[in-house]
mmCIF file of C-alpha atoms in Angstrom:
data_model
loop_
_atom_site.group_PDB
_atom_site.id
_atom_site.type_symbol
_atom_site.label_atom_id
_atom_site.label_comp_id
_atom_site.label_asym_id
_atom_site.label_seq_id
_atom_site.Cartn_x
_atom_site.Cartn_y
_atom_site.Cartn_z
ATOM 1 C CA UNK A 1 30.487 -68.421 -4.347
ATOM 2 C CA UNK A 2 26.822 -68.247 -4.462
ATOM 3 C CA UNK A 3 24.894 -68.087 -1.112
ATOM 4 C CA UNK A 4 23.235 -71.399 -0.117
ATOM 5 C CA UNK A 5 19.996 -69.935 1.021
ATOM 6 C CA UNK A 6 19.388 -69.275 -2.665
ATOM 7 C CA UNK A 7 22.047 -71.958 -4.876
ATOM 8 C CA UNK A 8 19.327 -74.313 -4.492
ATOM 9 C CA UNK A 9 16.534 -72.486 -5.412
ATOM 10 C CA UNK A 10 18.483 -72.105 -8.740
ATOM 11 C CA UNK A 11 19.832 -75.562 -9.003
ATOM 12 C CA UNK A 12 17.417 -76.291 -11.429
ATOM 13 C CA UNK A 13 16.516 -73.288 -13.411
ATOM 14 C CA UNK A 14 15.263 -73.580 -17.126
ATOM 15 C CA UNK A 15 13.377 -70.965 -18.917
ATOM 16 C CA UNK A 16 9.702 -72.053 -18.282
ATOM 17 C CA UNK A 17 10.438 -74.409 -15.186
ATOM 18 C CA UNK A 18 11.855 -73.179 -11.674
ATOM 19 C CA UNK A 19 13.911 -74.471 -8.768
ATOM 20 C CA UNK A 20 12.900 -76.624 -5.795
ATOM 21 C CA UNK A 21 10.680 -73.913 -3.702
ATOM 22 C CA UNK A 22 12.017 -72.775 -0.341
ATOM 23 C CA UNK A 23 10.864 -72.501 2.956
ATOM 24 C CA UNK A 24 10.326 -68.872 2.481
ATOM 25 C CA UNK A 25 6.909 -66.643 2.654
ATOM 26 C CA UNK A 26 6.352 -64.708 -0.342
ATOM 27 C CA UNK A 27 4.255 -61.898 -0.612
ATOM 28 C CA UNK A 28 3.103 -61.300 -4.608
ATOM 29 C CA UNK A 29 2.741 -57.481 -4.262
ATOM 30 C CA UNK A 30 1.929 -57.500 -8.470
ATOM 31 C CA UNK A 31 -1.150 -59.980 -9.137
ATOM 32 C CA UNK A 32 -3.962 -59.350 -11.609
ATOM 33 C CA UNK A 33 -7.920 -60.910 -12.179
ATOM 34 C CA UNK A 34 -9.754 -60.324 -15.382
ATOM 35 C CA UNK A 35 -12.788 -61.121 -15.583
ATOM 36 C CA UNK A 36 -14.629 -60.478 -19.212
ATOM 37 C CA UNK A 37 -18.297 -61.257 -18.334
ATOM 38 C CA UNK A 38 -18.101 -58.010 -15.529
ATOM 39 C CA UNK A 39 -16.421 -55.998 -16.552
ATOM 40 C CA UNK A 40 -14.587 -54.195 -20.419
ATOM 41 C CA UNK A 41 -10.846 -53.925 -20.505
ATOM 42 C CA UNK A 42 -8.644 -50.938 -21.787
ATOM 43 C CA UNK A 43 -6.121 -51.938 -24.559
ATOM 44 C CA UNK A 44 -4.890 -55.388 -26.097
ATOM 45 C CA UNK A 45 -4.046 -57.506 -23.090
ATOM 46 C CA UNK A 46 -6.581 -58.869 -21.435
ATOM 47 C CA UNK A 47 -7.779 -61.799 -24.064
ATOM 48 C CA UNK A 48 -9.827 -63.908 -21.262
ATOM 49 C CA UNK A 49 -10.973 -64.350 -17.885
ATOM 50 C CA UNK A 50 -8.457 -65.309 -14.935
ATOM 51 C CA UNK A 51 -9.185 -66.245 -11.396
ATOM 52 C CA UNK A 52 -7.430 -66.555 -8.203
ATOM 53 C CA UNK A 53 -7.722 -70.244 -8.527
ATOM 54 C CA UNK A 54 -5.917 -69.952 -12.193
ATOM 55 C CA UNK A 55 -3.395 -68.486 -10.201
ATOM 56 C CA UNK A 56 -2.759 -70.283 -7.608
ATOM 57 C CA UNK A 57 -2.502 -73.385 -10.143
ATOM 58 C CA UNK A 58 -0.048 -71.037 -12.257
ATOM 59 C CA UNK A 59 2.150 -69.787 -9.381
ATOM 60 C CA UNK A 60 2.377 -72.865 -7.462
ATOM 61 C CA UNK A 61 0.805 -70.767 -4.111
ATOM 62 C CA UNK A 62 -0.035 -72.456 -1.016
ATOM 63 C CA UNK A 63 2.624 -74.762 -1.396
ATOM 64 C CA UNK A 64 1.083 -76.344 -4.270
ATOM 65 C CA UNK A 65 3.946 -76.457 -6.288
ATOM 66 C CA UNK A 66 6.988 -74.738 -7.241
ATOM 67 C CA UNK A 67 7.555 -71.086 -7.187
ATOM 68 C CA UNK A 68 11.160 -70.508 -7.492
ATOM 69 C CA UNK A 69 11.647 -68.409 -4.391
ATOM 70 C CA UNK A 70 8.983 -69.716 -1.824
ATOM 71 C CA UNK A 71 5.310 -70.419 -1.167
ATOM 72 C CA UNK A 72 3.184 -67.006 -1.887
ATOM 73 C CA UNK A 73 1.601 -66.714 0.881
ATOM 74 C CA UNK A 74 -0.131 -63.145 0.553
ATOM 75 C CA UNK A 75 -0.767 -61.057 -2.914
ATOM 76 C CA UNK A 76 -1.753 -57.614 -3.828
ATOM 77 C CA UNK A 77 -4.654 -57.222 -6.304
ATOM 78 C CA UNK A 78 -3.519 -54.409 -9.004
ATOM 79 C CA UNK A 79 -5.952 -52.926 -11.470
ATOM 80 C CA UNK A 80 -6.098 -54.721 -14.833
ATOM 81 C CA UNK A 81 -7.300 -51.212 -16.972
ATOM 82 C CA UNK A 82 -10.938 -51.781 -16.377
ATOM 83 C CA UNK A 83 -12.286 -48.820 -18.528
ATOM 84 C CA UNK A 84 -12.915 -45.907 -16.148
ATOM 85 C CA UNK A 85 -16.225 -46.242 -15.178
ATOM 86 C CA UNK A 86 -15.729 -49.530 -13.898
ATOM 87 C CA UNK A 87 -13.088 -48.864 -11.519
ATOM 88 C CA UNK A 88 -15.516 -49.184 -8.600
ATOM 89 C CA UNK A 89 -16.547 -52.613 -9.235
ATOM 90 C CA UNK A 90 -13.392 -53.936 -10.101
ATOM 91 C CA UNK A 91 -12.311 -53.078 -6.102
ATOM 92 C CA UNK A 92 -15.613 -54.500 -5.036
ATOM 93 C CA UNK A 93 -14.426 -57.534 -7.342
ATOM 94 C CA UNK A 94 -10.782 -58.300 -5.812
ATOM 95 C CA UNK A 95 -12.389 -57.375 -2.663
ATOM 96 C CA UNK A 96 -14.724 -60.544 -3.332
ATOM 97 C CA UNK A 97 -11.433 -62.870 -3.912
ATOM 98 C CA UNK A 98 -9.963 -61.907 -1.136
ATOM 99 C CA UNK A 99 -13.102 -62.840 0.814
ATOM 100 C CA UNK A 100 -13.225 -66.302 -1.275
ATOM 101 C CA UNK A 101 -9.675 -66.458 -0.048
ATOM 102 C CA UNK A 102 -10.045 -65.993 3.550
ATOM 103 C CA UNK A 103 -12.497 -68.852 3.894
ATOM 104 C CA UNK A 104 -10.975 -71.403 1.919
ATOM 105 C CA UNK A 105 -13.212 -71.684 -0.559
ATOM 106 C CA UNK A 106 -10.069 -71.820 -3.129
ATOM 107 C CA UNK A 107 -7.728 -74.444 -1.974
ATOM 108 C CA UNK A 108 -4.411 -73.168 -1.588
ATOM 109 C CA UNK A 109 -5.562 -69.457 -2.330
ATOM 110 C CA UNK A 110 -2.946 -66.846 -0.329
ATOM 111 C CA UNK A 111 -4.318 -64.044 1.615
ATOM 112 C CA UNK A 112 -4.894 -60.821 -0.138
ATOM 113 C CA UNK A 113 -3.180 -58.021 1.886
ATOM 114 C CA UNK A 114 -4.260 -55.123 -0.465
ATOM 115 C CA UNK A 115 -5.899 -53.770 -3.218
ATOM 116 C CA UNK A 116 -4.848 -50.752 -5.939
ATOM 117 C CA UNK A 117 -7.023 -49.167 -7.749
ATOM 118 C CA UNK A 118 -7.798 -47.429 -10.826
ATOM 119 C CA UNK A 119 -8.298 -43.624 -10.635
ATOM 120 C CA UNK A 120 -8.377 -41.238 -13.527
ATOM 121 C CA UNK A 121 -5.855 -38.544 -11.472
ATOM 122 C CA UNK A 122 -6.044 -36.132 -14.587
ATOM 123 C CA UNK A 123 -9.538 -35.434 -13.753
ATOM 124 C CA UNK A 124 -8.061 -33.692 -10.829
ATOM 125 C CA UNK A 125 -9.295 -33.190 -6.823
ATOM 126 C CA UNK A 126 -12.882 -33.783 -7.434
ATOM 127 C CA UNK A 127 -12.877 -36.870 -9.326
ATOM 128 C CA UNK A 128 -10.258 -38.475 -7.263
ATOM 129 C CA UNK A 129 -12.009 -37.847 -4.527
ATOM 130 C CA UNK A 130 -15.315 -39.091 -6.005
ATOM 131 C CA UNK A 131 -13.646 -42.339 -7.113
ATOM 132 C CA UNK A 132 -12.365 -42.715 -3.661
ATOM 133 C CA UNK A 133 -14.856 -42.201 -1.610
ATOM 134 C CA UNK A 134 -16.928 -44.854 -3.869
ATOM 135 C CA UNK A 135 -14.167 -47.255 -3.286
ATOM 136 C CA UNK A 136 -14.136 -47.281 0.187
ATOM 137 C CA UNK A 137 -17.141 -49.364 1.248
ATOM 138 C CA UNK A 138 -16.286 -51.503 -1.261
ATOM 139 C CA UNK A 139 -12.809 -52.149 -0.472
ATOM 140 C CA UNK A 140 -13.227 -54.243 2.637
ATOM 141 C CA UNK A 141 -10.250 -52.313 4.024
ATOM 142 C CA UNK A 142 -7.717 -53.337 1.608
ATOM 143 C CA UNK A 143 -7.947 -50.008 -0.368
ATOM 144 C CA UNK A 144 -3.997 -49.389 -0.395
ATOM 145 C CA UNK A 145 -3.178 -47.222 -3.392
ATOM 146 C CA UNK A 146 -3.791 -46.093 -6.642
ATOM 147 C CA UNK A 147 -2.062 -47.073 -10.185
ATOM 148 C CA UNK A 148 -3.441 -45.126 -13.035
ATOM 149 C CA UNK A 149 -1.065 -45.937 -16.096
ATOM 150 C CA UNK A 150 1.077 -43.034 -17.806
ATOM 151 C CA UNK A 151 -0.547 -44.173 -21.161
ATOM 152 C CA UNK A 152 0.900 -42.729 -24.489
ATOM 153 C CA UNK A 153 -1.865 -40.977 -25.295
ATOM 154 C CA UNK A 154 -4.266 -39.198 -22.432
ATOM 155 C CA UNK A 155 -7.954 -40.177 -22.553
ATOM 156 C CA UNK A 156 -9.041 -37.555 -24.953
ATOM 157 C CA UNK A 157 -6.863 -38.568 -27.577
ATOM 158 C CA UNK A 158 -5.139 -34.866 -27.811
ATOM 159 C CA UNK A 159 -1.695 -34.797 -26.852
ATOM 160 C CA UNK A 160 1.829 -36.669 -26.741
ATOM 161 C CA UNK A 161 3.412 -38.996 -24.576
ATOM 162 C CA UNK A 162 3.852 -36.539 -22.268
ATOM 163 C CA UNK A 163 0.672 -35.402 -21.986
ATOM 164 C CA UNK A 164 0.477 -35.867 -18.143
ATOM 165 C CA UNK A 165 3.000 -32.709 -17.805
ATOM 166 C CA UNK A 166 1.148 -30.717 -20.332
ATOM 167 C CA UNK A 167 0.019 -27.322 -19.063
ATOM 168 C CA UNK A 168 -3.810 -29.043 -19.870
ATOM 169 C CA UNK A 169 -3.156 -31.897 -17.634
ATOM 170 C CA UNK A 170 -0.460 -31.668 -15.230
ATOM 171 C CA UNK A 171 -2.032 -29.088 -12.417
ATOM 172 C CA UNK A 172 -5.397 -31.520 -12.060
ATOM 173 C CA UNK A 173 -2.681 -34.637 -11.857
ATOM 174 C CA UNK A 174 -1.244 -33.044 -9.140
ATOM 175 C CA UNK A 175 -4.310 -32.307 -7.615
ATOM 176 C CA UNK A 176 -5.536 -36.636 -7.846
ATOM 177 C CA UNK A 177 -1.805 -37.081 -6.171
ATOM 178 C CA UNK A 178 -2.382 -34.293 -3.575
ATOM 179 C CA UNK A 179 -5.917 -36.377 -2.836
ATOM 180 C CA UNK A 180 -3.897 -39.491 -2.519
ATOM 181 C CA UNK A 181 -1.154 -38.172 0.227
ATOM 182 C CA UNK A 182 -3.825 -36.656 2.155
ATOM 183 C CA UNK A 183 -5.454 -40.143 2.635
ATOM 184 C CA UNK A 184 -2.260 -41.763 3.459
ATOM 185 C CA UNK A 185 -2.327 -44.249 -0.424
ATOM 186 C CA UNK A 186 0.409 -44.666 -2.490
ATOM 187 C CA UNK A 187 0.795 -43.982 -6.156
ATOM 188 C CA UNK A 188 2.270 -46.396 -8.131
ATOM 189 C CA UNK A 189 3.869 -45.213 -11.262
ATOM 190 C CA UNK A 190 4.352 -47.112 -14.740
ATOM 191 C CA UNK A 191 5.640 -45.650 -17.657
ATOM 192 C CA UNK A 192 4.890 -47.103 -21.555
ATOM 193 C CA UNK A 193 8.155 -46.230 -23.197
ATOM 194 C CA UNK A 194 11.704 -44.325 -22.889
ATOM 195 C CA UNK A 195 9.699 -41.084 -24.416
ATOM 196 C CA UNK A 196 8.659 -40.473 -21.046
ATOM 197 C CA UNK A 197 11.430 -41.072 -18.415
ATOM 198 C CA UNK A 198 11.965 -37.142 -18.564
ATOM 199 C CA UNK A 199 8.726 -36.160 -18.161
ATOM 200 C CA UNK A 200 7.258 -38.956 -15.393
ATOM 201 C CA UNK A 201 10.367 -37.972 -13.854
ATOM 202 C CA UNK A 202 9.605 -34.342 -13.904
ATOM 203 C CA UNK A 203 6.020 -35.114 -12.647
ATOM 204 C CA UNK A 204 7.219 -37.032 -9.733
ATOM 205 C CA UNK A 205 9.600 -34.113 -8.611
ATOM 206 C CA UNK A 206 6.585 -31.713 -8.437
ATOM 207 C CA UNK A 207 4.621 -34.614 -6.462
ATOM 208 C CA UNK A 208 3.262 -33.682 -3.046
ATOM 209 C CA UNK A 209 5.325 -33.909 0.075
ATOM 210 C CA UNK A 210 4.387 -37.308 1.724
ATOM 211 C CA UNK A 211 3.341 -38.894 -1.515
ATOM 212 C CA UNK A 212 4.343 -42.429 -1.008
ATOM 213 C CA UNK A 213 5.068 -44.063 -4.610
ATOM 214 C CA UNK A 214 6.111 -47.547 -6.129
ATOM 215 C CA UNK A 215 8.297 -47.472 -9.258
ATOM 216 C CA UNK A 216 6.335 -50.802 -11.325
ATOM 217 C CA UNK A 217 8.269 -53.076 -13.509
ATOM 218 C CA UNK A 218 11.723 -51.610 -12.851
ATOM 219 C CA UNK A 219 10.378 -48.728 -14.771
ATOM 220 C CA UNK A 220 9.608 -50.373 -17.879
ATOM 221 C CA UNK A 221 12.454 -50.859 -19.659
ATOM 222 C CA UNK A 222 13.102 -51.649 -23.349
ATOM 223 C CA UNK A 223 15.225 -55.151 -23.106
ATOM 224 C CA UNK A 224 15.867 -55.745 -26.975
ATOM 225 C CA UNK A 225 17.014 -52.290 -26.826
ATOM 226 C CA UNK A 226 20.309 -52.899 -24.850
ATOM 227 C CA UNK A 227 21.276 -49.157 -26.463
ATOM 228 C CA UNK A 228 18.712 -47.714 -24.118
ATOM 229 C CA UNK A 229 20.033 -49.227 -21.096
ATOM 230 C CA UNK A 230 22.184 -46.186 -19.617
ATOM 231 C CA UNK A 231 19.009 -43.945 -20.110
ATOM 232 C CA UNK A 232 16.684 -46.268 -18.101
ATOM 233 C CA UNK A 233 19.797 -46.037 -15.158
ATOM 234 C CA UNK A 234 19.586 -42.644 -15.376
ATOM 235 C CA UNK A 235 15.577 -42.408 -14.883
ATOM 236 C CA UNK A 236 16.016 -45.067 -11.438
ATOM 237 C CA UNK A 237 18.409 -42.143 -10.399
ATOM 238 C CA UNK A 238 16.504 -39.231 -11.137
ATOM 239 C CA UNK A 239 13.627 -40.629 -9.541
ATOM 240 C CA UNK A 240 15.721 -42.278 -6.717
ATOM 241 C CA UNK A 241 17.436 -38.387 -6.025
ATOM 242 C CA UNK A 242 13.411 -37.137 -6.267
ATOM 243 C CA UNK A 243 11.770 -39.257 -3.677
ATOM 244 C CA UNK A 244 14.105 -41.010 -0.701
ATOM 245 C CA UNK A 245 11.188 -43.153 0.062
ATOM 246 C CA UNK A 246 10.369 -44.481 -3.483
ATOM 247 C CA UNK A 247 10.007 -48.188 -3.503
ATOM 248 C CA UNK A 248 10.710 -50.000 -6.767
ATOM 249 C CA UNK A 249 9.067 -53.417 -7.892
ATOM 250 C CA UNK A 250 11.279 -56.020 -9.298
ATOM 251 C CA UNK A 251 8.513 -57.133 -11.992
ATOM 252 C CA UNK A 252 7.550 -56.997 -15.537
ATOM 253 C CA UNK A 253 10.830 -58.282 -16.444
ATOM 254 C CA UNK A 254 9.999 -61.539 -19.072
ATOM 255 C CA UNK A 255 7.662 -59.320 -20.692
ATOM 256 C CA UNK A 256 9.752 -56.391 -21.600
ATOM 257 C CA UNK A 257 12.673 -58.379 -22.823
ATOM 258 C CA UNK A 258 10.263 -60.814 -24.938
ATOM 259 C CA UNK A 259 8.364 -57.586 -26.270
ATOM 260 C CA UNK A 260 5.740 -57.129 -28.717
ATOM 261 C CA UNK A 261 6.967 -58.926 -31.674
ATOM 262 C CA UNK A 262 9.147 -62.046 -30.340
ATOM 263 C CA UNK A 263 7.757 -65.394 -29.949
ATOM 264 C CA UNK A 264 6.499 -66.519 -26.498
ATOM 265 C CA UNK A 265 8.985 -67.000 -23.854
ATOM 266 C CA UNK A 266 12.251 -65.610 -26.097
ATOM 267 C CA UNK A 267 13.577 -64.370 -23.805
ATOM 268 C CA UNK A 268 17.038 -65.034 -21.581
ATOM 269 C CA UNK A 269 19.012 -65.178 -18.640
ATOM 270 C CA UNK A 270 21.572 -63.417 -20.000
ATOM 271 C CA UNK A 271 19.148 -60.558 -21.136
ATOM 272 C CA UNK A 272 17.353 -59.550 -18.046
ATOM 273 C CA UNK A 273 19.858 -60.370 -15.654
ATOM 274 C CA UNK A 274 21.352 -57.318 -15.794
ATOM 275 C CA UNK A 275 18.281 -54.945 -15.306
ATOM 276 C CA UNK A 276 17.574 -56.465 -12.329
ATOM 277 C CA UNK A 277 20.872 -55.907 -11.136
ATOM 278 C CA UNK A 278 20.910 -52.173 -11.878
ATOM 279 C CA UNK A 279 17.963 -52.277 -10.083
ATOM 280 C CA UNK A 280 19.206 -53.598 -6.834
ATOM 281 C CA UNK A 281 22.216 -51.356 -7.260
ATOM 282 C CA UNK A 282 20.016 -48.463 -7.421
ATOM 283 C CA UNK A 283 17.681 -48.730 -5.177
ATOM 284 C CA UNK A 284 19.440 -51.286 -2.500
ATOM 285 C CA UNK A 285 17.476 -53.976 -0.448
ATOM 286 C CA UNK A 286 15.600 -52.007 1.959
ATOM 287 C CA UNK A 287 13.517 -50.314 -1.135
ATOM 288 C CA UNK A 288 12.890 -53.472 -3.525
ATOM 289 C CA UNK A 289 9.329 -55.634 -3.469
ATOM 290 C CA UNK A 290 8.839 -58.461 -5.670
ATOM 291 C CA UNK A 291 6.018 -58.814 -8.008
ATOM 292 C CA UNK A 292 4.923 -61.438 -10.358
ATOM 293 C CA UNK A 293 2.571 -59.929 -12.652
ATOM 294 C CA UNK A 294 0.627 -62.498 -13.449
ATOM 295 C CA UNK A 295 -1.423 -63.011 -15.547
ATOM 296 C CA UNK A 296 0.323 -60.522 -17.761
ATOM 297 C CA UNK A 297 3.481 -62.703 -17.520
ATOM 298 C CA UNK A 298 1.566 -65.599 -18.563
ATOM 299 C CA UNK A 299 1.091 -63.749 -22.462
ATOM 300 C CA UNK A 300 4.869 -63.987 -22.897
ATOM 301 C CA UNK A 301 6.453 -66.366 -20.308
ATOM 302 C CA UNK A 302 5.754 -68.325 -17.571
ATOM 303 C CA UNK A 303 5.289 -67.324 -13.992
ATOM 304 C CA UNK A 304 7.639 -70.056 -12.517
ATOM 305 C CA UNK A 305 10.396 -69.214 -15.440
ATOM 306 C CA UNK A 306 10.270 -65.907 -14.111
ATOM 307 C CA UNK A 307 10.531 -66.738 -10.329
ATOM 308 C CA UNK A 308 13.919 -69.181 -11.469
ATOM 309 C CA UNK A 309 15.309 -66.361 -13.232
ATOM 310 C CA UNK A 310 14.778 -64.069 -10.246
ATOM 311 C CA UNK A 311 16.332 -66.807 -7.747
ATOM 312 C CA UNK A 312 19.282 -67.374 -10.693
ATOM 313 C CA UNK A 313 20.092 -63.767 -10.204
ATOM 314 C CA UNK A 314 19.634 -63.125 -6.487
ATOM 315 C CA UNK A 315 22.442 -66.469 -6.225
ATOM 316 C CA UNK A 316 24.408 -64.842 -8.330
ATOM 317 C CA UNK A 317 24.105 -61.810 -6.356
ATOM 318 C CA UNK A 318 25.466 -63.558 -2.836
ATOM 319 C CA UNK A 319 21.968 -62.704 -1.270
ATOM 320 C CA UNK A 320 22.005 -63.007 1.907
ATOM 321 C CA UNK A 321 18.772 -64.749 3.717
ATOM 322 C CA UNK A 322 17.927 -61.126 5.209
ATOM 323 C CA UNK A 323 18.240 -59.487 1.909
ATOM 324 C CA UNK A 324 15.632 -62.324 0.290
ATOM 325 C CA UNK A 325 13.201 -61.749 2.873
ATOM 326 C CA UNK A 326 13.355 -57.984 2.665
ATOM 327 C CA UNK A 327 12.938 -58.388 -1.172
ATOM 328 C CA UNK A 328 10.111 -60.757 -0.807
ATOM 329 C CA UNK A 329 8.236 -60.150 2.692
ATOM 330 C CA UNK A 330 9.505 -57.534 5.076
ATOM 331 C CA UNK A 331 9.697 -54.678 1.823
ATOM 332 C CA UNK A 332 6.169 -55.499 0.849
ATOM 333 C CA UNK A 333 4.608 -55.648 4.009
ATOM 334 C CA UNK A 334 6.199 -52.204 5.090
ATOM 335 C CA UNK A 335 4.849 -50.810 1.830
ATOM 336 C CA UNK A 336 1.708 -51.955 1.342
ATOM 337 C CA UNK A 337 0.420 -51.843 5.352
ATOM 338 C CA UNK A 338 -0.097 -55.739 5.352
#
């Protein structure tokens, strides 16, 4: 039978509406701002602006409305691929919401625990350290980390989708993640496509002793590509076997199994339920966060659809009320220093 901490949460699950909220804290530990008039955006996904009061009306923080698995009370700020040179203002930027936050000046707005950042790491010890040392000041203290996308194609255009571990790249990467352990931030690692499990796995096995690093998305799976499924495993378990301490965030899910070409919010139980279960099984409760990633989520689902889902599967699951609040405080807070 399905614990009651969590039956009710999923009592009333659709696809696109959620459950009756608990009386749980939730840290968001995957949140996104955009905004178009500051700053340009790398790739095809940011369309418009998106504040933390867009949010907090679209997550149902501060209690506002429903969220499937609680009220999210605290969020992480993760870089939205601001083009490089804009990196730097995008902290100063979060760093702003966060102060917005703090003083109420957006009703219902959750405290922002942390910021990560954008740093080109292929540019190697000098630029990371440039970058970094910008950021500070700016940062108000909530610098935490550093995400810099393992795009398909590196920034010069030259090279495949393993470009990160080619002999042109791969020493000066090392070198951004050596800057990174030396200041105590994490790395947090997202892959585009299958074509790279090997090689981001082979990158994280040379990483620097006492690199912390957070797996995004469940490592990106393909979910209309159920073929794919056992080679995705295998990547968790490479990585898992690489670094003990890797943390893994349970996020991204909607938006890999509605894809590129389906219609917005195709997607179903049934289809994602069991990628989040592999990746609980691989990774266990102590090493999961939960992340939202909205507004990204928002271009192919909804956030509280997502949030049901999640609370469908953790019923399912016979979570216990520890394991919930590992997966959705304690994990996060450990992680990310809040």
């Amino acid at each position: 039978m399905p614990s009651p901490t969590v039956t009710a949460l999923c009592a009333a699950f659709t696809l696109g509406a959620c459950a009756p909220a608990a009386a749980r804290r939730v840290v968001d530990s995957h949140v996104h701002l955009a905004s178009l008039s500051r700053f340009a955006y790398a790739g095809d996904w940011v369309h418009t602006s998106h504040s933390l009061a867009d949010f907090v009306d679209d997550s149902g923080a501060g209690g506002g409305g429903c969220s499937g698995l609680g009220d999210v009370a605290k969020v992480v700020f993760v870089q939205a691929s601001v083009v490089t040179n804009a990196s730097v203002g995008e902290v100063a930027f979060y760093a702003a919401a966060g102060r917005e936050a703090s003083v109420g000046a957006v009703p219902g707005a959750p405290e922002v625990g942390a910021i990560v950042a954008y740093v080109p790491l292929e540019a190697g010890r000098a630029a990371a350290e440039h970058y970094l040392d910008a950021m500070a000041p700016a940062a108000d203290g909530l610098l935490r980390g550093v995400r810099r996308i393992l795009e398909l194609t590196p920034p010069s255009g030259e090279g495949g989708p393993c470009w990160f571990t080619e002999p042109a790249h791969e020493a000066k990467f090392l070198e951004g993640l050596q800057v990174l352990a030396e200041r105590g931030l994490h790395f947090e690692l997202l892959t585009r496509n299958s074509s790279q499990f090997d090689c981001a796995a082979s990158l994280m096995e040379k990483a620097p002793q006492g690199l912390r690093v957070i797996l995004d998305h469940i490592g990106a799976p393909d979910m209309n590509n159920p073929a794919e499924f056992r080679t995705w495993g295998a990547f968790l378990r490479r990585l898992r076997a690489a670094l003990p301490t890797l943390y893994v965030k349970v996020s991204g899910v909607p938006e890999r199994a509605v894809g590129k070409e389906n219609p917005w919010n195709a997607w179903t139980f049934q289809q994602v339920r069991p990628y989040i279960d592999e990746a609980l099984d691989v990774f266990g409760w102590g090493r999961v966060v939960y992340g939202g990633n909205w507004f990204v989520v928002a271009n192919y689902a909804s956030y509280k659809g997502w949030t049901g889902a999640l609370a469908k599967a953790l019923a399912l699951r016979n979570a216990t009320a520890g394991q919930l609040d590992a997966l959705m405080w304690d994990n996060a807070h450990a992680m990310y220093r809040l």
